[in-house]
PDB file of C-alpha atoms in Angstrom:
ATOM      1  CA  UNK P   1      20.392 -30.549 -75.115  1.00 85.00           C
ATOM      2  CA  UNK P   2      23.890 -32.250 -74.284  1.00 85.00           C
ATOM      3  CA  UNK P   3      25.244 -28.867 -72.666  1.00 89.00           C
ATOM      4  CA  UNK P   4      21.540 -28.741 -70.415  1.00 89.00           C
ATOM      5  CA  UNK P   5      22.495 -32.102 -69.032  1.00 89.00           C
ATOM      6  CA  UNK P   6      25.923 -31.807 -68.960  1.00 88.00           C
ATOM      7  CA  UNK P   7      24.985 -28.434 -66.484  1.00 89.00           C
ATOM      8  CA  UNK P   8      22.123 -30.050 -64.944  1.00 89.00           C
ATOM      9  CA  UNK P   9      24.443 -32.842 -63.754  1.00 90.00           C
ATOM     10  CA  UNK P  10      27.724 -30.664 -62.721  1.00 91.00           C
ATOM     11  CA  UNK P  11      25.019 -29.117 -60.217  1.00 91.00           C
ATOM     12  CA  UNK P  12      24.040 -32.343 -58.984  1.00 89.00           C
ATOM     13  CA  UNK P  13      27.723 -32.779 -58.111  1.00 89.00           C
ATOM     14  CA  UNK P  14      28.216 -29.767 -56.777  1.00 87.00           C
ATOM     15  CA  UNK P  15      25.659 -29.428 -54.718  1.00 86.00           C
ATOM     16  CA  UNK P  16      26.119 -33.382 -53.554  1.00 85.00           C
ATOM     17  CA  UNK P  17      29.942 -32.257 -52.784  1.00 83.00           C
ATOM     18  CA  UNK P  18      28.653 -29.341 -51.160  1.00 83.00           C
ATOM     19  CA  UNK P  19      26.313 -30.592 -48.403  1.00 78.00           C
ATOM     20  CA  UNK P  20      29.009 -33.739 -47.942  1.00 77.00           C
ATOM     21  CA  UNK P  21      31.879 -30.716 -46.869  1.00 75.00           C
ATOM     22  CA  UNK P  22      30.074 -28.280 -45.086  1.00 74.00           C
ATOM     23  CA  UNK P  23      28.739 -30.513 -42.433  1.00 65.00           C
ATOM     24  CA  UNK P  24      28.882 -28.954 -38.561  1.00 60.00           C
ATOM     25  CA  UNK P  25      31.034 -30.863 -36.319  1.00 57.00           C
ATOM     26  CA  UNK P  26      29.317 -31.761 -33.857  1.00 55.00           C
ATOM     27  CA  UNK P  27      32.048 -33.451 -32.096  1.00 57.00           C
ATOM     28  CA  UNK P  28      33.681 -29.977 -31.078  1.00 60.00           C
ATOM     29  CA  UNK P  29      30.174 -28.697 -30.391  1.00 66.00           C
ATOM     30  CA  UNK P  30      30.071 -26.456 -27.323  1.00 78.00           C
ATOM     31  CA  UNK P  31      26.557 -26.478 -26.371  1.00 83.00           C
ATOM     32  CA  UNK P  32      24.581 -29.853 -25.156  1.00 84.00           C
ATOM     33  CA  UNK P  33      21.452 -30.918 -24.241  1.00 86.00           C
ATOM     34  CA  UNK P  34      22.063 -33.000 -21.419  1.00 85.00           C
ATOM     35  CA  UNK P  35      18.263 -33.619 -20.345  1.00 86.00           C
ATOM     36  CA  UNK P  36      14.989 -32.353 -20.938  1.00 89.00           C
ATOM     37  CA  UNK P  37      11.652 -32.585 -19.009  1.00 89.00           C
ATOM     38  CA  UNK P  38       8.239 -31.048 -20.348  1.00 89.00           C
ATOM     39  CA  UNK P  39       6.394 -29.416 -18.164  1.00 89.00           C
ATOM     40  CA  UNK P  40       3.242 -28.804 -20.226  1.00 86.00           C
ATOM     41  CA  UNK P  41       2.661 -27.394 -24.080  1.00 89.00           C
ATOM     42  CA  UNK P  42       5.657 -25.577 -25.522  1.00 87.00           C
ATOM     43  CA  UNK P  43       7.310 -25.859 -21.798  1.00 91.00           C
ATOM     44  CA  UNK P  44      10.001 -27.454 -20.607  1.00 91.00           C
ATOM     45  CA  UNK P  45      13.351 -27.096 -18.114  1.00 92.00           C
ATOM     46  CA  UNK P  46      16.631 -28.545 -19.971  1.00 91.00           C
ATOM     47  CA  UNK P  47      20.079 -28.865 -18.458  1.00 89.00           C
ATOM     48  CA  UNK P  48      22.317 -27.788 -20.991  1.00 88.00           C
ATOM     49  CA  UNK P  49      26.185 -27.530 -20.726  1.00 86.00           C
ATOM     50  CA  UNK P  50      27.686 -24.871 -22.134  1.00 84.00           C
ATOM     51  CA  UNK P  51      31.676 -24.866 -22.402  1.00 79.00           C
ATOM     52  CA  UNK P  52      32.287 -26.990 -19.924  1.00 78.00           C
ATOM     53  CA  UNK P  53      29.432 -25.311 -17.157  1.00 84.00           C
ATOM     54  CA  UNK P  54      25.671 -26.760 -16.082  1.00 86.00           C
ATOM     55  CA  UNK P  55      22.859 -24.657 -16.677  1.00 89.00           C
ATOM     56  CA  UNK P  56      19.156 -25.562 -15.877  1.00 90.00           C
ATOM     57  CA  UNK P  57      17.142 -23.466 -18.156  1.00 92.00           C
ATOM     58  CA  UNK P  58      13.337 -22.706 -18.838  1.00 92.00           C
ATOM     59  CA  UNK P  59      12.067 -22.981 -22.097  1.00 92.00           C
ATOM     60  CA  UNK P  60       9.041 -21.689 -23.445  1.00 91.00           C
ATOM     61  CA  UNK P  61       7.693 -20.435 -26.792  1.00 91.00           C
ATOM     62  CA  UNK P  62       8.183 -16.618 -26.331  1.00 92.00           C
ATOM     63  CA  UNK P  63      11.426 -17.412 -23.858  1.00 91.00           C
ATOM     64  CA  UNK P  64      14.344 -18.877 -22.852  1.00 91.00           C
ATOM     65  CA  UNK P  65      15.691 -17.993 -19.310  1.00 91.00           C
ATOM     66  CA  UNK P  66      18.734 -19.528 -17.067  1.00 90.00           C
ATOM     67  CA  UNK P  67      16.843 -20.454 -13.731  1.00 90.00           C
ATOM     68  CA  UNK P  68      20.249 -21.856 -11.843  1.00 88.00           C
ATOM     69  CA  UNK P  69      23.694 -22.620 -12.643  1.00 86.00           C
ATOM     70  CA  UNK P  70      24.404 -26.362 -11.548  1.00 82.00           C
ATOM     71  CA  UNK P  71      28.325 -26.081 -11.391  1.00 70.00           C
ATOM     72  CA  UNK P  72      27.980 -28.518  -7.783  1.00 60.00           C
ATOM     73  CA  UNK P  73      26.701 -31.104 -10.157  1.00 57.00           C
ATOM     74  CA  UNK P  74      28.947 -30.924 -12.358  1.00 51.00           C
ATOM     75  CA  UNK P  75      31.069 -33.946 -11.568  1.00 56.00           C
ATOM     76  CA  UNK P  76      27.442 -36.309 -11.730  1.00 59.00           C
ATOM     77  CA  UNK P  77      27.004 -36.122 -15.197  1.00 54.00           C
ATOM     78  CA  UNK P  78      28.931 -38.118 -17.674  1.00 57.00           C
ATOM     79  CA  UNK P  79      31.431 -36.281 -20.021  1.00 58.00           C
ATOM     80  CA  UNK P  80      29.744 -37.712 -23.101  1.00 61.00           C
ATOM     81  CA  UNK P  81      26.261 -37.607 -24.262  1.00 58.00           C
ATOM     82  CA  UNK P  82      25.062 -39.033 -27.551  1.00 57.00           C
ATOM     83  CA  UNK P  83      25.316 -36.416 -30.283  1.00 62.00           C
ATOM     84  CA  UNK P  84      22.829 -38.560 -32.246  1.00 63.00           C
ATOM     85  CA  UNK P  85      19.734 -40.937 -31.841  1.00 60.00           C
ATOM     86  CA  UNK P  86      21.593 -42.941 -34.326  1.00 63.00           C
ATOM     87  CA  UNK P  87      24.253 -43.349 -31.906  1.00 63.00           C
ATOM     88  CA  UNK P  88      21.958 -44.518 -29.316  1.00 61.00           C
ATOM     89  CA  UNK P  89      20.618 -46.934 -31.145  1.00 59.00           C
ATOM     90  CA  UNK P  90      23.552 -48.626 -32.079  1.00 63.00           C
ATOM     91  CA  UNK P  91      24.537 -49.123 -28.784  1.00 61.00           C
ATOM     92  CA  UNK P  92      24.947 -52.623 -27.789  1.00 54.00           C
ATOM     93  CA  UNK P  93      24.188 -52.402 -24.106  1.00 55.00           C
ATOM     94  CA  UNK P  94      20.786 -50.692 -23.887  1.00 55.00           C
ATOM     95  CA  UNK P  95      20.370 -52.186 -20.072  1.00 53.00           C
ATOM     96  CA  UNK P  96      23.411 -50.346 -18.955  1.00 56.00           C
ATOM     97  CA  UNK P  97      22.043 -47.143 -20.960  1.00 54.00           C
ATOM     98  CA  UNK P  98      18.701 -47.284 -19.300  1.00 59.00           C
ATOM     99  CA  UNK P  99      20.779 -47.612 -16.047  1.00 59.00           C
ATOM    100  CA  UNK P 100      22.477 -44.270 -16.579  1.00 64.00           C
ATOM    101  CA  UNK P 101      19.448 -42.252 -18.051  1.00 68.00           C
ATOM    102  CA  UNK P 102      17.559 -43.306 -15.157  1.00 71.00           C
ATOM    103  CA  UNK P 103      20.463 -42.425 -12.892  1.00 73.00           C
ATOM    104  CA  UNK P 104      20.474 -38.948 -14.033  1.00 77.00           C
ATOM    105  CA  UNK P 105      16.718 -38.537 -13.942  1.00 77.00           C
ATOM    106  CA  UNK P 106      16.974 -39.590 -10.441  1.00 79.00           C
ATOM    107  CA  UNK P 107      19.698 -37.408  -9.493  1.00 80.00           C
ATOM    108  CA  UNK P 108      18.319 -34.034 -11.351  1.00 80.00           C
ATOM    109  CA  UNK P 109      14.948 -34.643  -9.728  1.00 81.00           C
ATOM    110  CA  UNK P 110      16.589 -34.896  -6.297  1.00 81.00           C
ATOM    111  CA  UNK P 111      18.716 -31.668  -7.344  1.00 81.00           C
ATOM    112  CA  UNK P 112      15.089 -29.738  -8.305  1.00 81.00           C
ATOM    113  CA  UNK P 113      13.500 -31.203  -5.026  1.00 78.00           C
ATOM    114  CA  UNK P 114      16.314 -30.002  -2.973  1.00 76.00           C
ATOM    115  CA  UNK P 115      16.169 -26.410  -5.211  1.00 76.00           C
ATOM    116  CA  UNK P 116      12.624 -26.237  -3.912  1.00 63.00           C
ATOM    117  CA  UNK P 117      13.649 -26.003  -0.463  1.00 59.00           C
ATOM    118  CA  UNK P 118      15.460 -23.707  -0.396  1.00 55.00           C
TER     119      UNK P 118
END
């Protein structure tokens, strides 16, 4: 019965040890959601940056496709986005943050209005 338990609990450990050193680092992430609007069920368009470049894609359930690289924009958007909503919530200033969401909302729809023109 001792060995069971001694086992039982050196797999507790392990496993504990295990999920704390195999974490992703998402610091050195290269892909980011920078924004996200829903269009409807299962649809959406997302700005995502991947390795440094702007990318407004379509999302669906069956499909992802790139609509537009936004490299023009490129210089609009801050360089960091919270990784986590944990993050954002521990943020202090949550007027200023509301200021710069709203900024980019702003912008991007301008961007998709102007896209339309064309």
């Amino acid at each position: 019965m001792f060995i069971i338990a001694l086992l039982a609990g050196g797999m507790l450990y392990f496993s504990r040890w295990y999920a704390k050193h195999n974490k992703v680092n998402t610091e050195t992430t290269k892909i980011r959601v920078l924004g996200q609007h829903f269009l409807g069920p299962r649809k959406s368009l997302a700005i995502v940056r991947v390795a440094g470049e702007t990318i407004l894609i379509g999302v669906t359930d069956q499909n992802i496709s790139m609509l537009k690289s936004l490299s023009l924009i490129d210089d609009e958007f801050p360089e960091s986005v919270p990784n986590s909503f944990a993050k954002t919530l521990s943020a202090t200033e949550e007027d200023a943050d509301d200021f710069v969401i709203s900024s980019i909302k702003d912008k991007v729809s301008a961007k998709i209005k102007n896209m339309r023109n064309i």
